[in-house]
Structure formats: C-alpha cells, structure tokens
Amino acid sequence: MTMTTTSMVELRAVRKSFGSVEVLKGVDLTVAAGEVVCLIGASGSGKTTLLRCINHLESVSSGRIVVDGTLMGYAETSKHLVELSAKRIAGQRSNIGMVFQRFNLFPHMTALENVRMAPMRVRGLSKAEGTARACELLERVGLSDRQDAYPAQLSGGQQQRVAIARALAMHPRLMLFDEPTSALDPELVGEVLAVMKKLADDGMTMVVVTHEMGFAREVADRVIFMDGGVILEQGSPADVLGNPREQRTRDFLARVG
Amino acid sequence: MTSDPTIGEAPVQQASRVDEPTLTVRRSRAKTVRLVLGLVIIALLAVLAVRLVMNSKLNFAVIRQYMFNPSILAGVRRTIVLTVLAMAIGSLLGLLIALARTSSSVALRSVAFFYAWMFRGTPVLVQLIIWFNLALVIPRIGISIPGTSIDWSASTNVLITPFVAALLGLALNEAAYLSEIIRAGIISVDRGQSEAAAALGLRTRGIMYRVVMPQAMRAIIPPAGNELITCLKTTSLVSIISYSELLGTAQGIYSVNYDTLELLVVASIWYLVCTTLFSIGQYFVERHFGRGFALDRGARSVGIMSLFNPRRRVTS
Ligand SMILES: Nc1ncnc2c1ncn2[C@@H]1O[C@H](COP(=O)(O)OP(=O)(O)O)[C@@H](O)[C@H]1O
Ligand SMILES: [Mg+2]
C-alpha cells in the first residue's frame, strides 16, 4: 500500500448524541485519498452514525469533519461554527456517494432514471448526457441489459449494483458503504462485493461498514474496530482480523465467525 | 408448459421436458359456482329494478325533455366548474398546509393545525352561509399600505358574489381535508427515500418534487378521488346561498312546473355521469403513479413479468 500524504477524510474528536444518549464518544480518524477502510463492530457501536455524520445526514454534536479539504456542514467564524445553508450542504453531499443497507432505490424510476436523476437535477446535465453517463455506469456494474427495469423487477444484488451506479454518477471523491450486502441473500453477496472490489482497484476512496471479513481481508487497506462509540483498535487487515490486540475485538471476531 | 422464444431455455432442460404431458389451466369448480350465483343475483336485481320503474308514476317524457334542457346543462357546467376550481385551490392550499404541518417550525405547525381543526370541525353548510353573509360583519374589504399609493377597498357585497362565496366555502373546506390526505401520503413514503436523495445532493424542493411526492401520490389519489366526488355532491349545498348549480337549477324548474321527482332524477343522472367520468380519470391517474410498483404483485402482472425476468417465469 502506498500512503499518500493527502487525506480525503479527517475526523477530529467527533461526538454525537441523540438526546441524552452519546453514540459517538470522540472519534479521530484520517482516511487517505485512495484508501479503503473497513469499519467493523457490534450492532449499536455507532458505525452507521459515523458514516451519516461524514456526509452530514446527521450533524455532529462537537468536533469537526473535513472531507477533501472542506469542513462538512459548517462555516468557521473566529469564535463559532455556523451551520451552512441547505444549498451549501447539498453541494457538499453531492461529492460524497453513499450506499445504503436497504438500497433505497427510487421505486418509481427505472434503473436508468435512478442513475441519471441526480446528475441532471444537481449537476445540470442534459437528458442525453445524463443517459449516456447512466448507461456507462450501468455497464460498469454489469447491468446494461436491465436499464429499463424498475427496482421491483430486480434482484437484491442487482438493486444494490444500481444503487452503486447511482452514487457513482455524481463522480464522488469518496464513497460510503453502510453494510451494503447485509440485506442480500447469500448467493447475491458476491456480485456486489465484486463491483466494490473493482471500484477499490480503480483507486476510489472508500469507507465500508461490513461484516464480510473475507472482503475486508482482501480489499481493505485498513480495518477499524468500533466499540461503544469509539475506535478501539485499527490496523492492517492481517493484524486486526488475524491477530487482534484487544480482548473485545477477539470476542467480536469469534462471534461473527 | 410455455415455451418462450425470446428467453430460450438451456437445451438440457428442454430435452428432459419433452416427454412431460402438456398441462392446461382449467377454471376450478368453486369459481364456476361463484360465477353462476353472481349472474343469477344480477338478473334478479335487474328484474326488480325494471318492475319498480315501470310501475312508478314517473313521467319519462318529462325526464327526457329536461335531460338536455339548456338551463340544466348550464347548471351542470356550473357544478363542474365549481368542483374543479374548489378542488384545484383546495389541493394547492392543502399541500401548503400539509408541508407546514410536517415542517420543523412550531409557528407553521400550529397555524396549519389550527386551520384543519377549524375547517374540519364546523359544518360546510355553516361555512357557506357565513361567507355569503360576510358583508354583515365586514362591510368593506380592501388593502392599504401606509406610505404608498396603495389604498383600495370595495363593498363586500360586490366582491362576495354567490359564486365567490360558494368557491371560498368549498375550497377552504376541501383544503382542510386534502391537507390531511396529503400529509398521510407524505409520511407513508419511507424515510430512506428522502435520505438517499439528500445524500445525492438534492435539496428539499427537489427531494419533495422528484422523490417523495411521486410516491406519496399513490397513497393520496384514492382518498383524494373520494374527496373529489364528495366535493361534487357537496356543491349541491350551495343552492342554499342562491347560486344556481345543477340542483339549484332543477329546483328552480320544479318550483314552477311541479315535476319534482322527474327533475331530481334528471339531476341525479347528471351527478352520476360526472362521478363516473371522474372515476375513469382517477383510474388513469392511479395507473400513472403506480409506475414501478404493482410489477411483482397480482396475477395480472405475472404475464408481463415473465417477459422481463426469466427467474420469475411461471412454468407449469
Ligand atoms: N436517530 C436516532 N435517534 C436516537 N438514537 C439513535 C438514532 N440513530 C441511532 N441511534 C442509536 O445510536 C446507537 C448506534 O447506532 P448505529 O450508529 O446505527 O450503530 P451501528 O450501525 O454500529 O449498528 C444505537 O444505540 C442506536 O439506537
Ligand atoms: Mg448500522
């Protein structure tokens, strides 16, 4: 792995509470450009919340998140952080792709329409340009023959691949994946992971929450174990998955097999 | 079994199925019994209806004569115009109220709540009479902005004609009901949908217009169609504030010629014609917004699905 000095994501002392419950308890994390980071940890440890803070679907309670050199969600004055306008936040989000556990494809649009909608609405692409870009991306995820299918006509694996194409259509600098294969039948997991691996090989910066240890071992540059809202342990896949330092990491790995 | 030339099966499978007997689907016995019973009931009802009508003292010549009477047709037109305008204004205002009710501002939420509470909680007939008699409490209506040349007012009696009173009463009342229907539609859409759109960089308006509303419409159309038909029939109330829509016109005629029932039958037929036309329109609107949804459900879609997706193909 070649470590570059430019970082794509930087989290500093990020805390997040829902009401009186603190879910993230001071997370520091740096992800280099082109790096693939896999986030593992028990259910409820704050993995989803961390991803959602990165693209400001949730606003942090304190701390700061910088993506590609831009402070997410806030403008910095001499004394305070002031939340940005909805327009600016939307602009920041448009550079970050997100893939959800339950796909969240738009059911009233075909695969093609799902992929080209945001580039047309947000980037101002013409219909022809949007269609060309969508066709290219659907081809890249191996679905060029299903572009006119509605989500309900696609298998879970196909839907998730359309969702990946949809996120890529905005030409994001960073891709966030929240358990992209957890809702899939076992035989469909492979096709989605293959698309993600190809994406990683092409140099995309990726933060992936996953329980697929095989994928983490093979594709990740770094594995991070989260526990109770903090990063408990991180390192190369071989170290964290093969020879964990922390007892809690060992317990977790024993449980997920 | 069905063979599908466009998809083509593996030759091995094809060969192994050659000896199987051809199976055809036959209607089950229970279904046949139900069909026959249904036909018998319909026939009996038809006989009953015909005998009722033939033995009544209804004068069919009068009904035929007034069916296309110019005053009646004008009444039909006013009824339709009133319904369509009231529903259009009601939908727009209802959408605003629904958005206000789902907004994060306490002030907006309270105003919207108060509106729905007020207009749903009082009879529309009372509202209509109040609008019609507005001049009694507010003799003049106008706007004037100090410091500018804008200073305009007019007599309420001139502004609030029976038509305006009728439209105000119906539209404001519809807005209250439609706002609840629209709100229910909006909250029926999974939150993951607006989050996915937000993650792509869409803003509130785009999320609503492109993602949430098209899906909400599926839940909105059936009760809104109901509301449209209710509104059409509620227009008959405005005859009480001397606006001559369909019922008012019919009443005007039978108060002179005393063919009361005949004219009420004429009016009823026209109401039925209108509701039927609206229902047909609703079918097409529903079909439009059902795009992408009814594809994997129901027997009807199986045939279409089989063309698209070999894994879902029905084989005998
Ligand atoms: N919107 C929310 N409101 C309140 N609590 C929440 C919310 N989202 C998540 N939580 C809580 O935060 C904790 C961490 O959740 P999450 O980030 O989804 O964990 P993970 O993805 O690791 O399973 C859980 O206890 C969850 O109940
Ligand atoms: Mg999660």
Coordinates of N, CA and C and ligand atoms in Angstrom, one line a residue, chain A residues 18 23 42-50 58 178-179, ligand 1:
Chain A
F18 N -27.7 11.5 20.7 CA -29.2 11.6 20.4 C -29.9 11.8 21.7
V23 N -23.7 8.6 21.3 CA -23.4 7.4 20.4 C -22.0 7.4 19.9
A42 N -19.7 -4.4 16.7 CA -21.0 -4.9 17.0 C -22.2 -4.0 16.7
S43 N -23.4 -4.5 16.5 CA -24.5 -3.7 16.3 C -24.7 -2.6 17.4
G44 N -25.0 -1.4 17.0 CA -25.1 -0.4 18.0 C -23.9 0.3 18.5
S45 N -22.7 0.0 17.8 CA -21.5 0.6 18.3 C -21.3 1.9 17.6
G46 N -22.1 2.3 16.7 CA -22.1 3.7 16.1 C -21.5 3.8 14.7
K47 N -21.4 2.7 14.0 CA -20.8 2.7 12.7 C -21.7 3.5 11.7
T48 N -23.0 3.2 11.7 CA -23.9 3.9 10.8 C -23.9 5.4 11.1
T49 N -23.9 5.7 12.4 CA -23.9 7.1 12.8 C -22.7 7.8 12.3
L50 N -21.6 7.1 12.4 CA -20.3 7.7 11.9 C -20.4 8.1 10.4
E58 N -26.4 13.4 9.5 CA -26.5 13.8 11.0 C -25.5 14.9 11.2
D178 N -22.8 1.5 3.8 CA -23.3 1.0 5.1 C -23.8 -0.4 5.0
E179 N -23.1 -1.4 5.3 CA -23.4 -2.8 5.2 C -24.2 -3.1 3.9
Ligands
LIG1 N1 -31.8 8.9 15.1 C1 -31.5 8.3 16.2 N2 -32.1 8.6 17.4 C2 -31.8 8.0 18.5 N3 -30.9 7.1 18.7 C3 -30.3 6.6 17.6 C4 -30.5 7.2 16.3 N4 -29.7 6.6 15.4 C5 -29.0 5.7 16.1 N5 -29.3 5.7 17.4 C6 -28.7 4.9 18.4 O1 -27.3 5.0 18.3 C7 -26.7 3.8 18.6 C8 -25.7 3.5 17.4 O2 -26.4 3.2 16.3 P1 -25.8 2.9 14.9 O3 -24.9 4.0 14.5 O4 -26.9 2.6 13.9 O5 -24.9 1.6 15.2 P2 -24.4 0.5 14.2 O6 -24.5 1.0 12.8 O7 -23.0 0.3 14.6 O8 -25.2 -0.7 14.5 C9 -27.7 2.8 18.7 O9 -27.9 2.5 20.1 C10 -29.0 3.4 18.2 O10 -30.1 3.0 18.9

